[in-house]
Amino acid sequence: MTVIDILLKKRGLTTAKAVADFFSPVSPEKIGLKQLGIDPKMIAAAIKLISEAIKIGRPIYIYGDFDADGISATAVLWEALHRLKAKVMPYISPRNESVRGLSVKGLSSFKAKSLVITVDNGITSFEAAESAQKAGIDLIITDHHQPKDNFPPAAAVVHTTQLAGAGVAWFLANHLRGESSSHLEGETGLDLATIGTIADMVPLLGANRSLVKFGLIKLQTSPRPGLKALAQAAVIDLAKITSHQVSFTLAPRLNAMGRLADSLDALRLLCTTDQKRAESLTIKLNEVNQLRQDQTLAMFTDARQKAREKSQLIFVQSPDYHEGLVGLVAGRLVEEFHRPVVVAALGPHHVKASMRSLKSFDAIKAIRDLGDLVLERGGHPMAAGFTAEAKNLPKIKTQLEAAAAKLTAQDLQPEAAYDCELSLDQVNWDLFKELEKFQPFGFGNPAPLFLAKKVKLLSFYPVGQDSKHLKLALQVPNLKSITA
């Protein structure tokens, strides 16, 4: 079996068709709704309601989430409706509200006879959906999060767990454009949907791979002043941008606004057509991102000291933790200790917590099993969160620890990260060219990692502006020394 065969098998690509679809994905415009798990009837109902609202000048509100996926999804749908001459405004609920996403409080901002369309949220917001009905507000829910046994009451629910929130929004916008009698030119929002898809760490296979592969091309040629300014500030050549740079450079800057400041400024940056405004907003994003980095490091240092590796679940809490950063800290602790982690920010009356987990422990199920102990919950099997009354935290901690106690030593054992063993004399330009065909890399399709044995380290020295990288001189059998 060749190196390429091993890599394909590890990604579950075992048939000729699967391999062909992986290396040559179809344009996302050609992907059918049923392939995505989206109900075509719901798309049709949503488009009918939106088209009628545009025709009579009815107010439409895009109700987004404050992370990079939610911000991108809001931008995608707002821009599509704006181009269709809709009377449309974005709304993103602040992080410091007790309920994340669609809420009764958020809906109170809108008048009766408005049309509210959620993006990247709403699929478990039953109380809010019922309040919308009572207030005479029509509601369309678009989301990708795990639903409960049924959907909240709404005029239409456009849902699939296969995509990110921005991906769901893009497919709705694309079908809306297709049904419109207006001739639309310009951006389709695929570049923005790509940012959200990469940022939300959905598997970059199937439809997501198609979105990102074609979306990166759009990103590389994007005329958007905001993206150009953001890339320049991050010292990225936009014409050669990769999924890795989106994930680790652009997305964190968007996320930082939702964590520590006003996510609407990140939305404004993505949508603005004014170069000077883009530059001023980029300065603000960079400043907030630096603050995010500093505060995250301080929180992680404290949480790491409190963590107990011997327990199956790590649970740390502090009134000094910022609720917008608990997820980042939990993620870093999982990487280091390889066990489920809960990091909680304590307030006077309420606590907001984030959980990051392993494949062997379903985070959102564990949190849902807490029942009435929590006020609000949401997320995925690997990443979830909750809001609760502070007085309930001891019981929550006990119940989560009991659930995690079932994990075995094998469950907590870090998996070997490499794809296969490879001698360095096999590394050449031909292999490099073959590996490049696996791009774009990301969750579900990580960059290939190989193990080389009998390698002798001759020397090393730090390189780069921050000296966080190393240049190595290596010696291997049957080869002269090589650098890496």
Short mmCIF file of C-alpha atoms in Angstrom, two decimals:
data_model
loop_
_atom_site.label_atom_id
_atom_site.label_comp_id
_atom_site.label_asym_id
_atom_site.label_seq_id
_atom_site.Cartn_x
_atom_site.Cartn_y
_atom_site.Cartn_z
CA MET A 1 0.00 0.00 0.00
CA THR A 2 1.42 3.39 -1.01
CA VAL A 3 1.60 6.46 1.21
CA ILE A 4 -1.28 8.02 -0.73
CA ASP A 5 -3.40 4.87 -0.32
CA ILE A 6 -2.84 4.95 3.44
CA LEU A 7 -3.84 8.60 3.66
CA LEU A 8 -7.01 7.99 1.65
CA LYS A 9 -7.99 5.01 3.78
CA LYS A 10 -7.49 7.02 6.99
CA ARG A 11 -9.98 9.55 5.65
CA GLY A 12 -12.54 6.84 4.90
CA LEU A 13 -12.03 7.15 1.14
CA THR A 14 -12.05 3.53 0.03
CA THR A 15 -13.96 3.56 -3.27
CA ALA A 16 -12.95 4.95 -6.65
CA LYS A 17 -15.89 7.38 -6.60
CA ALA A 18 -15.07 8.64 -3.10
CA VAL A 19 -11.46 9.26 -4.12
CA ALA A 20 -12.51 11.02 -7.33
CA ASP A 21 -15.00 13.21 -5.45
CA PHE A 22 -12.32 14.07 -2.88
CA PHE A 23 -9.68 15.15 -5.37
CA SER A 24 -12.14 16.78 -7.77
CA PRO A 25 -15.09 18.05 -5.71
CA VAL A 26 -18.04 19.52 -7.58
CA SER A 27 -18.83 23.20 -7.32
CA PRO A 28 -21.05 23.81 -4.26
CA GLU A 29 -23.73 25.26 -6.54
CA LYS A 30 -24.22 21.74 -7.95
CA ILE A 31 -24.75 20.02 -4.59
CA GLY A 32 -28.36 18.96 -4.02
CA LEU A 33 -30.20 19.77 -0.80
CA LYS A 34 -30.98 16.13 -0.08
CA GLN A 35 -27.25 15.36 -0.16
CA LEU A 36 -26.87 17.89 2.64
CA GLY A 37 -29.73 16.55 4.73
CA ILE A 38 -31.71 19.78 4.19
CA ASP A 39 -35.46 19.46 3.59
CA PRO A 40 -36.23 21.08 0.18
CA LYS A 41 -39.75 21.90 1.39
CA MET A 42 -38.30 23.98 4.20
CA ILE A 43 -36.04 25.87 1.78
CA ALA A 44 -39.05 26.53 -0.44
CA ALA A 45 -41.10 27.77 2.53
CA ALA A 46 -38.27 30.05 3.65
CA ILE A 47 -37.76 31.48 0.16
CA LYS A 48 -41.48 32.15 -0.26
CA LEU A 49 -41.68 34.02 3.03
CA ILE A 50 -38.50 36.02 2.33
CA SER A 51 -39.60 36.91 -1.22
CA GLU A 52 -42.98 38.12 0.03
CA ALA A 53 -41.30 40.23 2.71
CA ILE A 54 -38.99 41.84 0.14
CA LYS A 55 -41.91 42.57 -2.16
CA ILE A 56 -43.93 44.50 0.45
CA GLY A 57 -40.96 46.09 2.23
CA ARG A 58 -41.41 44.11 5.42
CA PRO A 59 -38.55 44.46 7.94
CA ILE A 60 -36.21 41.45 7.96
CA TYR A 61 -33.69 40.80 10.72
CA ILE A 62 -30.77 38.38 10.46
CA TYR A 63 -30.33 37.03 14.00
CA GLY A 64 -26.74 35.80 14.23
CA ASP A 65 -24.33 34.32 16.73
CA PHE A 66 -21.19 36.08 18.00
CA ASP A 67 -18.49 33.61 16.91
CA ALA A 68 -16.66 33.61 13.56
CA ASP A 69 -19.13 31.13 12.06
CA GLY A 70 -22.13 33.14 13.22
CA ILE A 71 -20.62 36.44 12.09
CA SER A 72 -19.78 34.98 8.66
CA ALA A 73 -23.26 33.44 8.35
CA THR A 74 -24.87 36.78 9.22
CA ALA A 75 -22.74 38.52 6.59
CA VAL A 76 -23.60 35.94 3.92
CA LEU A 77 -27.36 36.22 4.36
CA TRP A 78 -27.46 39.96 5.05
CA GLU A 79 -25.46 40.64 1.90
CA ALA A 80 -27.65 38.37 -0.24
CA LEU A 81 -30.85 40.05 0.96
CA HIS A 82 -29.34 43.53 0.69
CA ARG A 83 -28.55 42.83 -2.97
CA LEU A 84 -32.19 41.82 -3.45
CA LYS A 85 -33.22 45.26 -2.14
CA ALA A 86 -34.64 43.85 1.08
CA LYS A 87 -35.24 46.04 4.11
CA VAL A 88 -32.78 43.99 6.14
CA MET A 89 -30.77 44.56 9.32
CA PRO A 90 -28.37 42.30 11.24
CA TYR A 91 -28.72 41.50 14.93
CA ILE A 92 -26.17 39.62 17.02
CA SER A 93 -26.93 38.97 20.67
CA PRO A 94 -24.13 40.06 23.04
CA ARG A 95 -22.12 37.32 24.74
CA ASN A 96 -22.91 38.70 28.19
CA GLU A 97 -26.61 37.81 27.92
CA SER A 98 -27.68 34.83 30.01
CA VAL A 99 -29.03 32.99 26.95
CA ARG A 100 -26.86 32.49 23.88
CA GLY A 101 -28.47 32.84 20.49
CA LEU A 102 -32.21 33.28 19.92
CA SER A 103 -33.81 34.56 23.12
CA VAL A 104 -37.00 36.16 24.38
CA LYS A 105 -34.98 39.24 25.32
CA GLY A 106 -33.42 39.48 21.87
CA LEU A 107 -36.78 39.14 20.11
CA SER A 108 -38.20 41.96 22.23
CA SER A 109 -36.11 44.31 20.06
CA PHE A 110 -38.32 43.58 17.04
CA LYS A 111 -41.83 44.80 16.26
CA ALA A 112 -44.79 42.65 15.31
CA LYS A 113 -44.99 41.65 11.63
CA SER A 114 -41.20 41.53 11.36
CA LEU A 115 -39.48 38.54 9.79
CA VAL A 116 -36.60 37.14 11.83
CA ILE A 117 -34.13 34.68 10.28
CA THR A 118 -31.65 33.01 12.60
CA VAL A 119 -28.23 31.89 11.40
CA ASP A 120 -26.02 29.48 13.36
CA ASN A 121 -28.51 29.37 16.25
CA GLY A 122 -32.11 28.75 17.24
CA ILE A 123 -32.53 25.01 16.79
CA THR A 124 -33.14 24.41 20.53
CA SER A 125 -34.72 27.80 21.36
CA PHE A 126 -38.27 26.65 22.06
CA GLU A 127 -39.20 29.38 24.54
CA ALA A 128 -37.98 32.13 22.22
CA ALA A 129 -39.74 30.61 19.19
CA GLU A 130 -43.01 30.42 21.11
CA SER A 131 -42.63 34.05 22.20
CA ALA A 132 -42.12 35.05 18.55
CA GLN A 133 -45.43 33.42 17.65
CA LYS A 134 -47.23 35.30 20.43
CA ALA A 135 -45.64 38.59 19.36
CA GLY A 136 -46.72 38.20 15.72
CA ILE A 137 -43.15 37.76 14.48
CA ASP A 138 -42.54 35.27 11.68
CA LEU A 139 -39.50 33.11 12.35
CA ILE A 140 -37.18 31.19 10.03
CA ILE A 141 -34.55 29.11 11.80
CA THR A 142 -31.32 28.18 10.00
CA ASP A 143 -28.85 26.24 12.10
CA HIS A 144 -26.43 23.30 12.18
CA HIS A 145 -26.28 22.47 15.87
CA GLN A 146 -27.61 19.26 17.40
CA PRO A 147 -31.43 19.50 17.69
CA LYS A 148 -33.66 18.01 20.35
CA ASP A 149 -36.27 15.39 19.46
CA ASN A 150 -38.22 17.95 17.43
CA PHE A 151 -37.80 21.48 16.09
CA PRO A 152 -39.06 24.70 17.70
CA PRO A 153 -42.23 26.20 16.17
CA ALA A 154 -41.26 28.29 13.14
CA ALA A 155 -42.46 29.15 9.65
CA ALA A 156 -39.48 27.21 8.27
CA VAL A 157 -36.52 25.34 9.72
CA VAL A 158 -33.49 24.99 7.43
CA HIS A 159 -31.24 22.58 9.29
CA THR A 160 -28.47 20.07 8.82
CA THR A 161 -25.58 18.98 11.02
CA GLN A 162 -23.37 18.34 7.96
CA LEU A 163 -22.43 22.00 7.45
CA ALA A 164 -21.33 24.96 9.53
CA GLY A 165 -23.82 27.74 10.21
CA ALA A 166 -22.27 29.82 7.43
CA GLY A 167 -22.64 26.87 5.06
CA VAL A 168 -26.36 26.55 5.83
CA ALA A 169 -26.79 30.30 5.33
CA TRP A 170 -24.90 30.15 2.02
CA PHE A 171 -27.07 27.37 0.59
CA LEU A 172 -30.23 29.26 1.57
CA ALA A 173 -28.83 32.45 -0.01
CA ASN A 174 -27.80 30.57 -3.14
CA HIS A 175 -31.28 29.09 -3.62
CA LEU A 176 -32.81 32.49 -2.90
CA ARG A 177 -30.69 34.02 -5.66
CA GLY A 178 -31.73 31.21 -7.99
CA GLU A 179 -35.42 31.87 -7.35
CA SER A 180 -35.12 35.65 -7.70
CA SER A 181 -36.27 37.38 -10.86
CA SER A 182 -33.55 40.00 -10.30
CA HIS A 183 -30.30 39.63 -12.20
CA LEU A 184 -27.63 39.60 -9.51
CA GLU A 185 -23.98 40.19 -10.18
CA GLY A 186 -21.02 40.35 -7.85
CA GLU A 187 -20.03 38.33 -4.81
CA THR A 188 -22.03 35.26 -3.79
CA GLY A 189 -20.67 35.17 -0.25
CA LEU A 190 -18.77 31.93 -0.82
CA ASP A 191 -15.58 33.54 0.51
CA LEU A 192 -17.38 34.45 3.74
CA ALA A 193 -18.98 31.01 4.05
CA THR A 194 -15.50 29.54 3.72
CA ILE A 195 -14.22 31.52 6.71
CA GLY A 196 -17.13 30.35 8.86
CA THR A 197 -16.79 26.74 7.75
CA ILE A 198 -13.08 26.59 8.56
CA ALA A 199 -13.50 28.51 11.82
CA ASP A 200 -16.21 26.20 13.16
CA MET A 201 -14.05 23.11 12.63
CA VAL A 202 -16.59 21.01 10.76
CA PRO A 203 -15.02 18.10 8.84
CA LEU A 204 -13.53 19.36 5.56
CA LEU A 205 -14.94 16.46 3.60
CA GLY A 206 -17.90 16.19 1.23
CA ALA A 207 -19.88 19.41 0.85
CA ASN A 208 -17.63 21.29 3.28
CA ARG A 209 -14.57 20.40 1.22
CA SER A 210 -16.36 21.67 -1.87
CA LEU A 211 -17.31 24.93 -0.15
CA VAL A 212 -13.81 25.54 1.15
CA LYS A 213 -11.91 24.46 -1.97
CA PHE A 214 -13.89 26.78 -4.22
CA GLY A 215 -14.27 29.39 -1.49
CA LEU A 216 -10.51 29.74 -1.01
CA ILE A 217 -10.24 30.64 -4.69
CA LYS A 218 -12.82 33.37 -4.09
CA LEU A 219 -10.90 34.51 -1.01
CA GLN A 220 -7.66 34.70 -2.97
CA THR A 221 -9.26 37.08 -5.47
CA SER A 222 -11.63 38.84 -3.07
CA PRO A 223 -12.25 42.54 -3.73
CA ARG A 224 -13.55 43.07 -0.18
CA PRO A 225 -11.69 45.95 1.52
CA GLY A 226 -12.22 44.32 4.92
CA LEU A 227 -10.61 41.03 3.99
CA LYS A 228 -7.74 42.82 2.25
CA ALA A 229 -7.08 45.01 5.29
CA LEU A 230 -7.35 42.07 7.68
CA ALA A 231 -4.95 39.96 5.62
CA GLN A 232 -2.46 42.82 5.34
CA ALA A 233 -2.53 43.42 9.11
CA ALA A 234 -1.98 39.71 9.70
CA VAL A 235 0.93 39.68 7.20
CA ILE A 236 -0.86 37.23 4.91
CA ASP A 237 -0.65 37.20 1.13
CA LEU A 238 -4.38 37.03 0.35
CA ALA A 239 -3.63 35.76 -3.16
CA LYS A 240 -2.06 32.62 -1.63
CA ILE A 241 -4.18 32.22 1.51
CA THR A 242 -4.62 28.69 2.87
CA SER A 243 -7.16 27.06 5.16
CA HIS A 244 -4.50 26.99 7.88
CA GLN A 245 -4.08 30.77 7.71
CA VAL A 246 -7.85 31.28 7.86
CA SER A 247 -8.08 29.00 10.90
CA PHE A 248 -5.16 30.38 12.88
CA THR A 249 -4.92 34.00 11.74
CA LEU A 250 -8.16 35.44 10.31
CA ALA A 251 -10.79 33.52 12.30
CA PRO A 252 -9.26 34.27 15.73
CA ARG A 253 -9.48 38.00 15.01
CA LEU A 254 -13.19 37.70 14.20
CA ASN A 255 -13.77 35.47 17.22
CA ALA A 256 -11.96 37.90 19.51
CA MET A 257 -14.61 40.56 18.88
CA GLY A 258 -17.39 38.24 19.99
CA ARG A 259 -15.39 37.13 23.01
CA LEU A 260 -14.31 40.52 24.35
CA ALA A 261 -15.95 43.36 22.40
CA ASP A 262 -18.71 44.02 19.84
CA SER A 263 -19.06 41.31 17.19
CA LEU A 264 -20.97 43.75 15.00
CA ASP A 265 -17.66 45.49 14.29
CA ALA A 266 -16.34 42.22 12.85
CA LEU A 267 -19.50 41.98 10.75
CA ARG A 268 -19.05 45.55 9.56
CA LEU A 269 -15.48 44.75 8.55
CA LEU A 270 -16.58 41.82 6.38
CA CYS A 271 -19.35 43.79 4.67
CA THR A 272 -17.92 47.29 4.26
CA THR A 273 -17.08 48.64 0.82
CA ASP A 274 -15.11 51.58 2.24
CA GLN A 275 -11.33 51.16 2.40
CA LYS A 276 -10.72 53.69 5.21
CA ARG A 277 -13.44 52.18 7.37
CA ALA A 278 -11.97 48.73 6.74
CA GLU A 279 -8.55 49.93 7.92
CA SER A 280 -9.91 51.52 11.12
CA LEU A 281 -11.98 48.43 11.95
CA THR A 282 -8.96 46.21 11.33
CA ILE A 283 -6.93 48.21 13.86
CA LYS A 284 -9.69 47.62 16.41
CA LEU A 285 -9.80 43.87 15.66
CA ASN A 286 -6.03 43.58 16.05
CA GLU A 287 -6.08 45.39 19.40
CA VAL A 288 -8.86 43.19 20.75
CA ASN A 289 -7.12 40.07 19.44
CA GLN A 290 -3.92 41.00 21.29
CA LEU A 291 -5.96 41.51 24.46
CA ARG A 292 -7.53 38.10 23.87
CA GLN A 293 -4.11 36.47 23.59
CA ASP A 294 -2.83 38.09 26.79
CA GLN A 295 -5.89 37.25 28.87
CA THR A 296 -6.07 33.69 27.54
CA LEU A 297 -2.46 33.05 28.52
CA ALA A 298 -3.07 34.36 32.05
CA MET A 299 -6.21 32.23 32.44
CA PHE A 300 -4.52 29.13 31.04
CA THR A 301 -1.58 29.50 33.41
CA ASP A 302 -3.96 29.67 36.38
CA ALA A 303 -6.20 26.83 35.14
CA ARG A 304 -3.23 24.59 34.45
CA GLN A 305 -2.07 24.94 38.04
CA LYS A 306 -5.55 23.97 39.28
CA ALA A 307 -5.98 20.99 36.94
CA ARG A 308 -5.77 17.50 38.44
CA GLU A 309 -4.54 15.03 35.83
CA LYS A 310 -5.46 11.99 37.93
CA SER A 311 -9.21 12.57 37.57
CA GLN A 312 -11.05 11.55 34.39
CA LEU A 313 -12.51 15.04 34.02
CA ILE A 314 -10.81 18.36 34.73
CA PHE A 315 -13.11 21.01 36.21
CA VAL A 316 -11.66 24.45 36.98
CA GLN A 317 -13.45 27.65 37.94
CA SER A 318 -12.74 31.22 38.96
CA PRO A 319 -14.50 34.57 39.32
CA ASP A 320 -11.49 36.05 37.51
CA TYR A 321 -12.07 34.06 34.30
CA HIS A 322 -13.59 35.90 31.34
CA GLU A 323 -16.62 34.05 30.02
CA GLY A 324 -15.58 34.78 26.45
CA LEU A 325 -12.29 32.91 26.83
CA VAL A 326 -13.24 29.79 28.79
CA GLY A 327 -13.58 27.73 25.60
CA LEU A 328 -10.07 28.58 24.44
CA VAL A 329 -8.60 27.63 27.81
CA ALA A 330 -10.59 24.38 27.91
CA GLY A 331 -9.30 23.48 24.45
CA ARG A 332 -5.68 24.00 25.48
CA LEU A 333 -6.15 21.91 28.62
CA VAL A 334 -7.63 19.04 26.58
CA GLU A 335 -4.59 19.14 24.29
CA GLU A 336 -2.24 18.89 27.27
CA PHE A 337 -4.07 16.48 29.58
CA HIS A 338 -6.14 14.51 27.02
CA ARG A 339 -9.34 14.27 29.04
CA PRO A 340 -12.66 16.17 29.10
CA VAL A 341 -12.33 19.68 30.53
CA VAL A 342 -14.82 22.17 31.94
CA VAL A 343 -13.70 25.76 32.52
CA ALA A 344 -16.21 27.98 34.33
CA ALA A 345 -16.40 31.75 34.72
CA LEU A 346 -18.12 32.55 38.01
CA GLY A 347 -20.45 35.53 38.33
CA PRO A 348 -22.34 36.81 41.37
CA HIS A 349 -25.44 34.78 40.53
CA HIS A 350 -24.70 32.82 37.37
CA VAL A 351 -21.89 30.77 35.91
CA LYS A 352 -20.96 30.37 32.26
CA ALA A 353 -18.91 27.33 31.39
CA SER A 354 -17.36 25.75 28.34
CA MET A 355 -16.56 22.07 27.87
CA ARG A 356 -14.09 20.52 25.44
CA SER A 357 -13.93 16.78 25.11
CA LEU A 358 -12.65 13.62 23.43
CA LYS A 359 -14.25 11.30 20.90
CA SER A 360 -14.94 8.87 23.75
CA PHE A 361 -17.04 11.35 25.77
CA ASP A 362 -20.06 13.19 24.30
CA ALA A 363 -19.96 16.69 25.79
CA ILE A 364 -23.39 17.90 24.69
CA LYS A 365 -25.07 14.69 25.89
CA ALA A 366 -23.39 15.00 29.28
CA ILE A 367 -24.59 18.60 29.58
CA ARG A 368 -28.12 17.77 28.44
CA ASP A 369 -28.24 15.03 31.07
CA LEU A 370 -27.82 17.77 33.69
CA GLY A 371 -31.48 18.62 33.13
CA ASP A 372 -32.82 21.51 35.18
CA LEU A 373 -29.45 22.14 36.82
CA VAL A 374 -28.60 24.34 33.82
CA LEU A 375 -30.52 27.26 32.36
CA GLU A 376 -29.09 27.15 28.85
CA ARG A 377 -26.95 24.68 26.93
CA GLY A 378 -25.71 24.08 23.41
CA GLY A 379 -22.90 22.76 21.26
CA HIS A 380 -21.54 19.56 19.78
CA PRO A 381 -20.17 16.22 21.07
CA MET A 382 -16.62 17.64 21.21
CA ALA A 383 -17.39 21.23 22.27
CA ALA A 384 -20.32 22.47 24.31
CA GLY A 385 -21.25 24.99 26.96
CA PHE A 386 -23.85 25.92 29.53
CA THR A 387 -25.19 28.69 31.73
CA ALA A 388 -26.39 27.87 35.24
CA GLU A 389 -27.16 29.41 38.59
CA ALA A 390 -23.98 29.59 40.64
CA LYS A 391 -25.57 27.67 43.52
CA ASN A 392 -25.97 24.61 41.25
CA LEU A 393 -22.31 24.40 40.26
CA PRO A 394 -21.26 21.84 42.94
CA LYS A 395 -24.03 19.46 41.82
CA ILE A 396 -23.12 20.01 38.16
CA LYS A 397 -19.48 19.24 38.88
CA THR A 398 -20.38 16.06 40.77
CA GLN A 399 -22.69 14.82 38.01
CA LEU A 400 -20.21 15.50 35.20
CA GLU A 401 -17.41 13.81 37.14
CA ALA A 402 -19.65 10.78 37.67
CA ALA A 403 -20.38 10.59 33.94
CA ALA A 404 -16.67 10.86 33.09
CA ALA A 405 -15.75 8.22 35.69
CA LYS A 406 -16.83 5.60 33.15
CA LEU A 407 -13.91 6.54 30.89
CA THR A 408 -11.18 3.91 30.80
CA ALA A 409 -7.43 4.40 30.80
CA GLN A 410 -7.48 3.54 27.11
CA ASP A 411 -10.07 6.28 26.47
CA LEU A 412 -7.70 8.81 28.03
CA GLN A 413 -4.63 7.56 26.18
CA PRO A 414 -3.49 10.00 23.47
CA GLU A 415 -3.71 8.47 20.03
CA ALA A 416 -0.65 8.21 17.81
CA ALA A 417 -0.91 11.35 15.72
CA TYR A 418 1.07 10.26 12.65
CA ASP A 419 -0.47 8.78 9.51
CA CYS A 420 2.26 6.29 8.70
CA GLU A 421 5.96 5.57 8.98
CA LEU A 422 8.14 7.06 6.28
CA SER A 423 11.88 7.01 5.72
CA LEU A 424 13.30 10.38 4.78
CA ASP A 425 14.74 9.04 1.53
CA GLN A 426 11.10 8.70 0.37
CA VAL A 427 10.54 12.43 0.76
CA ASN A 428 10.83 14.14 -2.61
CA TRP A 429 9.06 16.65 -4.82
CA ASP A 430 6.86 14.01 -6.42
CA LEU A 431 5.47 13.06 -3.00
CA PHE A 432 5.06 16.74 -2.09
CA LYS A 433 3.02 17.35 -5.26
CA GLU A 434 0.78 14.38 -4.46
CA LEU A 435 0.25 15.57 -0.89
CA GLU A 436 -0.69 19.05 -2.11
CA LYS A 437 -3.72 17.49 -3.82
CA PHE A 438 -5.13 16.78 -0.33
CA GLN A 439 -5.51 20.53 0.29
CA PRO A 440 -7.44 22.25 1.82
CA PHE A 441 -6.45 20.81 5.18
CA GLY A 442 -8.47 21.14 8.35
CA PHE A 443 -10.62 19.20 10.78
CA GLY A 444 -11.45 15.78 9.29
CA ASN A 445 -8.68 16.18 6.72
CA PRO A 446 -5.56 17.16 8.68
CA ALA A 447 -2.23 17.83 7.02
CA PRO A 448 -0.42 14.47 6.68
CA LEU A 449 1.99 13.67 9.49
CA PHE A 450 4.72 11.03 9.16
CA LEU A 451 7.01 9.19 11.55
CA ALA A 452 10.68 8.80 10.64
CA LYS A 453 12.85 6.49 12.78
CA LYS A 454 16.61 6.26 13.35
CA VAL A 455 17.00 10.00 12.88
CA LYS A 456 19.91 11.69 14.64
CA LEU A 457 19.64 15.34 15.66
CA LEU A 458 22.89 17.12 14.79
CA SER A 459 21.96 20.68 15.70
CA PHE A 460 19.08 23.11 16.06
CA TYR A 461 18.50 26.84 16.46
CA PRO A 462 15.44 29.11 16.77
CA VAL A 463 14.12 30.99 13.73
CA GLY A 464 11.30 33.41 12.98
CA GLN A 465 10.40 36.84 14.33
CA ASP A 466 9.30 35.44 17.70
CA SER A 467 11.85 32.57 17.73
CA LYS A 468 9.05 30.05 18.27
CA HIS A 469 10.22 27.79 15.42
CA LEU A 470 13.31 25.62 15.10
CA LYS A 471 15.68 24.88 12.23
CA LEU A 472 17.07 21.35 12.49
CA ALA A 473 20.06 19.54 11.05
CA LEU A 474 19.34 15.80 10.87
CA GLN A 475 21.32 12.67 10.02
CA VAL A 476 19.62 9.53 8.75
CA PRO A 477 21.08 6.18 7.58
CA ASN A 478 22.29 6.10 3.96
CA LEU A 479 21.80 9.86 3.58
CA LYS A 480 23.89 12.95 4.13
CA SER A 481 22.69 15.42 6.73
CA ILE A 482 19.51 17.27 5.83
CA THR A 483 17.80 20.38 7.20
CA ALA A 484 14.23 20.59 8.41
#
